[in-house]
Coordinates of C-alpha atoms in Angstrom, one line a residue:
X1 CA 0.0 0.0 0.0
X2 CA 1.3 3.5 -0.8
X3 CA 2.2 5.8 1.9
X4 CA -0.3 8.4 3.0
X5 CA 0.0 11.6 0.8
X6 CA 2.1 9.9 -1.8
X7 CA 1.2 9.7 -5.5
X8 CA 1.1 6.1 -6.6
X9 CA 1.5 7.1 -10.2
X10 CA 4.5 9.2 -9.4
X11 CA 6.1 6.4 -7.3
X12 CA 5.6 3.9 -10.2
X13 CA 7.5 6.2 -12.6
X14 CA 10.9 4.9 -13.7
X15 CA 13.8 7.1 -12.9
X16 CA 15.0 9.5 -15.6
X17 CA 17.5 8.0 -18.1
X18 CA 20.4 10.1 -16.8
X19 CA 20.2 8.1 -13.6
X20 CA 21.2 5.0 -15.7
X21 CA 24.4 6.5 -16.9
X22 CA 27.7 5.2 -15.6
X23 CA 29.3 7.6 -13.1
X24 CA 32.2 8.3 -15.5
X25 CA 29.7 9.1 -18.2
X26 CA 27.7 11.4 -15.9
X27 CA 30.8 13.2 -14.8
X28 CA 31.8 13.7 -18.5
X29 CA 28.4 15.3 -19.2
X30 CA 28.4 17.5 -16.0
X31 CA 32.0 18.8 -16.7
X32 CA 30.7 20.4 -19.9
X33 CA 28.5 22.7 -17.8
X34 CA 29.6 26.3 -16.9
X35 CA 30.1 27.0 -13.3
X36 CA 26.9 28.9 -12.7
X37 CA 24.7 26.3 -14.5
X38 CA 26.3 23.6 -12.4
X39 CA 25.6 25.4 -9.3
X40 CA 22.0 25.9 -10.3
X41 CA 21.6 22.2 -11.0
X42 CA 22.8 21.0 -7.6
X43 CA 19.3 21.2 -5.8
X44 CA 17.5 19.6 -8.8
X45 CA 17.9 16.0 -7.4
X46 CA 19.9 14.0 -5.0
X47 CA 21.9 12.6 -7.8
X48 CA 23.0 16.0 -8.9
X49 CA 23.6 17.2 -5.4
X50 CA 25.8 14.3 -4.6
X51 CA 27.7 14.4 -7.9
X52 CA 28.2 18.2 -8.1
X53 CA 30.2 18.3 -5.0
X54 CA 32.6 21.1 -3.9
X55 CA 35.5 18.8 -5.1
X56 CA 33.8 18.3 -8.5
X57 CA 32.9 22.0 -8.9
X58 CA 36.6 22.9 -8.3
X59 CA 37.4 21.1 -11.6
X60 CA 35.3 23.5 -13.6
X61 CA 36.9 26.6 -15.1
X62 CA 36.3 29.8 -13.2
X63 CA 33.6 32.2 -14.4
X64 CA 35.1 35.6 -15.5
X65 CA 32.6 38.4 -14.5
X66 CA 32.4 42.1 -14.2
X67 CA 30.9 42.8 -10.7
X68 CA 29.1 46.1 -10.4
X69 CA 29.8 47.9 -7.1
X70 CA 27.4 50.1 -5.3
X71 CA 27.2 51.2 -1.6
X72 CA 23.7 49.8 -1.3
X73 CA 23.0 46.7 -3.3
X74 CA 19.5 46.5 -4.8
X75 CA 17.3 43.5 -5.5
X76 CA 17.1 41.9 -2.0
X77 CA 20.7 41.1 -1.3
X78 CA 21.9 40.6 -4.9
X79 CA 24.7 42.0 -6.9
X80 CA 24.7 42.6 -10.7
X81 CA 27.4 40.9 -12.8
X82 CA 28.1 40.8 -16.5
X83 CA 29.4 37.7 -18.2
X84 CA 31.5 39.0 -21.2
X85 CA 31.8 35.5 -22.8
X86 CA 27.9 35.1 -23.1
X87 CA 27.3 38.8 -23.3
X88 CA 24.5 38.8 -20.7
X89 CA 23.8 40.0 -17.2
X90 CA 23.1 37.9 -14.2
X91 CA 22.4 38.4 -10.5
X92 CA 24.5 36.8 -7.7
X93 CA 22.4 36.2 -4.6
X94 CA 23.9 36.7 -1.1
X95 CA 20.9 36.7 1.2
X96 CA 20.8 33.0 1.6
X97 CA 24.2 32.8 3.3
X98 CA 25.2 36.4 4.3
X99 CA 23.4 37.5 7.4
X100 CA 23.9 41.3 6.7
X101 CA 21.6 43.5 4.8
X102 CA 24.2 46.2 4.0
X103 CA 27.4 45.2 2.1
X104 CA 29.6 46.6 -0.6
X105 CA 32.1 44.6 -2.7
X106 CA 35.5 46.1 -2.9
X107 CA 38.0 43.6 -4.3
X108 CA 38.5 40.0 -5.5
X109 CA 41.0 37.2 -6.0
X110 CA 40.3 34.0 -7.7
X111 CA 37.0 32.5 -6.3
X112 CA 37.0 34.9 -3.4
X113 CA 35.1 38.2 -3.0
X114 CA 35.9 40.9 -0.4
X115 CA 33.1 42.9 1.2
X116 CA 32.6 45.8 3.5
X117 CA 29.8 44.9 5.9
X118 CA 27.9 47.1 8.1
X119 CA 27.9 45.2 11.4
X120 CA 25.6 47.5 13.4
X121 CA 22.5 45.7 14.9
X122 CA 20.3 47.7 12.6
X123 CA 21.6 45.7 9.7
X124 CA 20.9 42.3 11.3
X125 CA 18.2 40.2 9.6
X126 CA 17.2 38.9 12.9
X127 CA 15.8 42.1 14.2
X128 CA 12.7 43.9 12.8
X129 CA 13.6 46.7 10.4
X130 CA 13.0 50.3 11.8
X131 CA 11.6 53.3 9.9
X132 CA 13.9 55.5 7.9
X133 CA 13.6 58.4 10.3
X134 CA 14.4 56.2 13.3
X135 CA 17.5 54.6 11.8
X136 CA 18.8 57.9 10.6
X137 CA 18.5 59.5 14.0
X138 CA 19.9 56.7 16.1
X139 CA 22.7 55.4 13.8
X140 CA 26.1 57.1 13.8
X141 CA 27.3 59.1 10.9
X142 CA 29.8 56.3 10.1
X143 CA 28.3 53.0 11.1
X144 CA 30.9 50.3 12.1
X145 CA 32.1 48.1 9.2
X146 CA 34.0 44.9 9.0
X147 CA 35.9 43.4 6.1
X148 CA 34.7 39.9 5.0
X149 CA 35.8 37.4 2.5
X150 CA 33.2 35.2 0.8
X151 CA 32.7 32.6 -2.0
X152 CA 29.2 33.6 -3.5
X153 CA 29.0 30.3 -5.5
X154 CA 29.8 28.0 -2.5
X155 CA 27.7 30.3 -0.2
X156 CA 30.3 30.6 2.6
X157 CA 31.9 33.7 4.2
X158 CA 34.2 34.6 7.1
X159 CA 34.8 37.8 8.9
X160 CA 38.4 39.2 8.9
X161 CA 39.9 40.7 12.1
X162 CA 38.2 44.0 13.0
X163 CA 39.5 47.3 11.6
X164 CA 38.9 50.9 12.6
X165 CA 36.2 52.8 10.8
X166 CA 38.7 55.2 9.2
X167 CA 40.1 52.3 7.2
X168 CA 36.8 51.5 5.7
X169 CA 36.1 55.1 4.8
X170 CA 39.5 55.9 3.3
X171 CA 41.3 52.7 2.6
X172 CA 41.6 51.0 -0.8
X173 CA 41.5 47.2 -0.6
X174 CA 43.6 44.9 -2.7
X175 CA 43.3 41.1 -2.8
X176 CA 46.3 38.9 -3.5
X177 CA 47.1 35.3 -3.8
X178 CA 46.6 32.8 -0.9
X179 CA 44.1 35.1 0.9
X180 CA 46.5 38.0 1.3
X181 CA 44.7 41.3 1.8
X182 CA 46.0 44.9 1.7
X183 CA 44.4 48.0 2.8
X184 CA 46.0 51.2 1.7
X185 CA 45.6 54.9 2.9
X186 CA 47.6 57.9 2.5
X187 CA 49.9 57.3 5.5
X188 CA 49.9 53.6 6.1
X189 CA 49.1 50.1 4.7
X190 CA 47.6 47.0 6.6
X191 CA 48.4 43.5 5.4
X192 CA 46.7 40.3 6.4
X193 CA 47.8 36.7 5.6
X194 CA 45.7 33.8 6.8
X195 CA 48.7 31.5 7.1
X196 CA 50.7 34.1 9.1
X197 CA 49.8 35.6 12.4
X198 CA 46.2 35.9 11.4
X199 CA 46.1 39.6 12.3
X200 CA 46.6 42.9 10.6
X201 CA 50.2 44.1 10.2
X202 CA 50.7 47.9 9.9
X203 CA 53.3 49.3 7.4
X204 CA 54.0 53.0 7.1
X205 CA 54.0 54.5 3.6
X206 CA 56.9 56.6 2.5
X207 CA 55.1 58.2 -0.4
X208 CA 55.0 61.8 -1.5
X209 CA 51.2 61.8 -1.6
X210 CA 48.1 59.6 -1.3
X211 CA 48.5 56.6 -3.6
X212 CA 46.1 56.9 -6.6
X213 CA 44.4 53.7 -8.1
X214 CA 46.9 51.1 -6.5
X215 CA 46.9 47.7 -8.2
X216 CA 48.5 44.4 -7.5
X217 CA 50.5 42.8 -10.4
X218 CA 50.4 39.2 -9.6
X219 CA 53.2 38.1 -12.0
X220 CA 55.5 40.7 -10.4
X221 CA 54.3 40.1 -6.8
X222 CA 54.3 43.9 -6.3
X223 CA 51.9 46.8 -5.7
X224 CA 51.9 49.7 -8.2
X225 CA 50.4 53.1 -7.7
X226 CA 50.4 56.7 -8.9
X227 CA 51.4 59.7 -6.8
X228 CA 51.0 63.4 -7.5
X229 CA 54.4 65.1 -7.0
X230 CA 53.3 68.3 -8.6
X231 CA 51.9 71.6 -7.2
X232 CA 48.4 72.6 -6.1
X233 CA 47.9 74.2 -9.4
X234 CA 49.2 71.4 -11.7
X235 CA 49.3 67.8 -11.2
X236 CA 52.4 65.8 -12.0
X237 CA 52.1 62.0 -11.7
X238 CA 54.8 59.5 -11.0
X239 CA 54.7 55.7 -10.8
X240 CA 55.7 53.9 -7.6
X241 CA 56.0 50.3 -6.8
X242 CA 56.6 48.1 -3.7
X243 CA 57.2 44.3 -3.5
X244 CA 54.7 42.3 -1.4
X245 CA 57.5 40.9 0.6
X246 CA 58.8 44.4 1.5
X247 CA 55.7 46.5 2.4
X248 CA 57.7 48.4 5.0
X249 CA 60.3 50.6 3.3
X250 CA 60.1 48.9 0.0
X251 CA 58.3 51.8 -2.0
X252 CA 60.4 53.3 -4.8
X253 CA 59.7 55.3 -8.0
X254 CA 59.6 53.4 -11.2
X255 CA 61.2 55.6 -13.9
X256 CA 63.3 55.3 -16.9
X257 CA 65.0 58.1 -18.9
X258 CA 63.6 56.7 -22.2
X259 CA 60.1 57.2 -21.0
X260 CA 60.2 60.9 -21.5
X261 CA 56.9 62.7 -20.8
X262 CA 54.7 59.7 -20.8
X263 CA 53.0 60.9 -17.6
X264 CA 52.3 64.3 -19.0
X265 CA 50.1 63.4 -21.9
X266 CA 47.2 61.8 -19.8
X267 CA 44.7 63.8 -17.8
X268 CA 43.8 62.1 -14.4
X269 CA 45.5 58.8 -15.2
X270 CA 44.3 55.6 -13.5
X271 CA 46.1 52.2 -13.2
X272 CA 44.5 48.8 -13.9
X273 CA 46.2 45.4 -14.1
X274 CA 46.9 44.0 -17.6
X275 CA 46.3 40.5 -18.7
X276 CA 47.8 37.8 -16.5
X277 CA 49.3 40.4 -14.2
X278 CA 52.3 40.8 -16.5
X279 CA 51.5 44.4 -17.6
X280 CA 50.3 47.6 -16.1
X281 CA 47.6 49.6 -17.9
X282 CA 47.4 53.4 -17.5
X283 CA 44.2 55.0 -18.7
X284 CA 43.3 58.7 -18.9
X285 CA 42.1 61.4 -21.2
X286 CA 44.5 62.3 -24.0
X287 CA 45.4 66.0 -23.7
X288 CA 45.0 67.9 -26.8
X289 CA 47.9 70.1 -25.8
X290 CA 50.2 70.6 -22.7
X291 CA 48.2 73.6 -21.5
X292 CA 46.9 73.2 -18.0
X293 CA 43.2 73.6 -19.0
X294 CA 43.5 71.8 -22.3
X295 CA 40.5 69.6 -23.2
X296 CA 40.8 65.9 -23.9
X297 CA 40.4 64.5 -27.4
X298 CA 39.7 60.9 -26.4
X299 CA 40.7 58.2 -23.9
X300 CA 44.1 56.6 -24.3
X301 CA 45.2 53.2 -22.8
X302 CA 49.0 53.0 -22.4
X303 CA 50.6 49.7 -21.4
X304 CA 53.8 48.9 -19.4
X305 CA 55.4 45.6 -20.0
X306 CA 56.9 44.5 -16.6
X307 CA 59.4 42.2 -18.3
X308 CA 60.9 44.9 -20.7
X309 CA 59.8 48.0 -18.7
X310 CA 58.7 49.6 -22.0
X311 CA 55.5 51.6 -22.6
X312 CA 53.4 51.2 -25.8
X313 CA 50.0 52.4 -26.9
X314 CA 47.4 49.6 -26.1
X315 CA 44.2 51.3 -27.2
X316 CA 42.4 54.5 -28.1
X317 CA 38.7 55.1 -27.7
X318 CA 37.0 55.6 -31.1
X319 CA 35.9 59.3 -31.6
X320 CA 32.2 58.3 -32.0
X321 CA 32.3 56.5 -28.7
X322 CA 34.2 59.3 -26.9
X323 CA 31.6 61.8 -28.1
X324 CA 28.9 60.0 -26.1
X325 CA 30.9 60.6 -22.7
X326 CA 31.5 64.2 -23.4
X327 CA 27.8 65.0 -24.3
X328 CA 28.5 65.8 -27.9
X329 CA 26.1 63.2 -29.1
X330 CA 23.2 64.8 -27.1
X331 CA 24.3 68.3 -28.2
X332 CA 24.5 67.2 -31.9
X333 CA 21.0 65.7 -31.7
X334 CA 19.6 68.9 -30.0
X335 CA 21.1 71.1 -32.7
X336 CA 19.2 69.1 -35.4
X337 CA 22.0 68.9 -37.9
X338 CA 23.8 72.1 -37.2
X339 CA 27.6 72.3 -36.8
X340 CA 29.0 69.8 -34.2
X341 CA 29.7 71.7 -31.0
X342 CA 33.2 71.6 -29.5
X343 CA 34.2 69.5 -26.4
X344 CA 34.3 71.4 -23.2
X345 CA 37.5 71.4 -21.2
X346 CA 37.7 68.7 -18.6
X347 CA 34.9 66.7 -20.0
X348 CA 36.7 63.5 -19.6
X349 CA 36.7 64.0 -15.9
X350 CA 33.1 62.5 -15.9
X351 CA 34.5 59.1 -17.1
X352 CA 34.7 56.3 -14.6
X353 CA 37.3 53.7 -15.4
X354 CA 37.3 50.1 -13.8
X355 CA 38.1 46.5 -14.6
X356 CA 41.2 44.5 -14.5
X357 CA 43.2 41.6 -16.0
X358 CA 43.2 43.1 -19.5
X359 CA 39.5 44.2 -19.6
X360 CA 38.4 47.9 -19.0
X361 CA 35.0 49.3 -18.7
X362 CA 34.0 53.0 -18.9
X363 CA 30.9 54.6 -17.4
X364 CA 29.7 58.2 -17.3
X365 CA 26.7 60.3 -16.3
X366 CA 26.0 61.2 -19.9
X367 CA 26.0 57.5 -21.0
X368 CA 23.0 55.9 -19.2
X369 CA 22.1 52.3 -19.4
X370 CA 25.4 51.1 -21.0
X371 CA 29.0 50.8 -20.7
X372 CA 32.0 51.0 -23.0
X373 CA 34.2 47.9 -22.9
X374 CA 37.8 47.4 -24.1
X375 CA 39.6 44.1 -24.1
X376 CA 43.4 43.9 -24.4
X377 CA 45.0 42.3 -27.5
X378 CA 47.7 39.9 -26.4
X379 CA 49.7 40.5 -29.6
X380 CA 49.5 44.3 -29.2
X381 CA 48.9 44.9 -32.9
X382 CA 45.3 45.7 -33.2
X383 CA 44.7 48.2 -30.3
X384 CA 42.3 46.0 -28.5
X385 CA 38.6 45.5 -29.1
X386 CA 36.0 48.2 -28.3
X387 CA 32.4 47.6 -27.9
X388 CA 29.3 48.8 -26.1
X389 CA 27.6 46.8 -23.2
X390 CA 23.9 47.5 -23.2
X391 CA 21.0 47.0 -20.8
X392 CA 23.0 47.7 -17.7
X393 CA 21.0 47.2 -14.6
X394 CA 20.5 50.8 -13.2
X395 CA 21.4 52.2 -9.8
X396 CA 19.6 55.4 -10.5
X397 CA 22.5 57.9 -11.1
X398 CA 23.8 56.4 -14.3
X399 CA 27.5 56.1 -13.0
X400 CA 28.8 52.7 -12.5
X401 CA 31.9 51.2 -10.8
X402 CA 33.1 47.6 -10.6
X403 CA 35.9 45.2 -11.0
X404 CA 36.7 41.8 -12.4
X405 CA 35.8 38.7 -10.4
X406 CA 36.8 35.2 -11.3
X407 CA 34.1 33.1 -9.6
X408 CA 34.8 29.5 -8.8
X409 CA 35.3 26.8 -6.1
X410 CA 39.1 26.7 -6.2
X411 CA 39.2 28.7 -2.9
X412 CA 36.8 28.6 0.1
X413 CA 37.0 31.1 3.0

């Protein structure tokens, strides 16, 4: 007799054909899935749950994503990510494993994502939410934050040792190999290594100014940053580097006589890591002249090969694409076919640059709902690939920020 509440017709159904596959054949089929599809398949059946174990998922290639960053994630604890290989947007849920309502992603290493969490009691999901007026009046101006590391695909997280609130407000977080984390400010840097003392180590910075857009070049095992050594009236940028093994007293300028005025041709340059961590990309507005208030003609991407220590031009934004960031497209449409207006000085200051590992994205207030994307050419002969990324999930103000995240199961917090 069938058990109470069971469906006799369903109980008599034979198992699906995939259940009859030998284990080796089933593994061969599932290994063809992309990581996100394999994670979605885990709860389908007991067979998939047992087969798609963490050890099995670690065999799948990591999923290269652009993760958008925003101080207040929308969509009930989800973050928006772009898959450049499939050319579509997806949502990464966090609410099922992260017991904090307010968090902001800041850095990533392979499989691991680092978040600033607001750890005040008002953000706990176990307590009833209060009204906006109440939370505003009782919460401090700068609520306490903690740095956490998580694997969103595995659904695990871990809090790192606590930090002062000033580090969360002013620090730049860099994630390195083997769980190494750096937090850089104008005067000092903190380093954390899980295999070491498991606590933050402080290192004074001997730099002439606050480090701008610091990056970690994995192949060189070093940190690179730009510093302004100019005057209050005119910026003058210089490149500095420091080995990871010598964070105290290891900072030194990186300069060659053959480079000439390479740092003078870009307006507000920014650093990003090149493909494989073997190169340093410097992106900024190309000055139309050396005058202090000269407008920019386009966005230029320069590339420093860390093996030869030589610069070359990696890419240049097409003129039609750059006009959209300066507002010339809107002005031309408003003029209804009249003469194209000239670019305003400093127009490129509205462009936000982010990415990493040979991929660069550009966002701006005048370009709503889409991003410009550039992919590095390994051979260096074509100037890279430029394209638009449309249907960007909106955060309201039209200006996006983000970084590259290689999701996978190769590391668990």
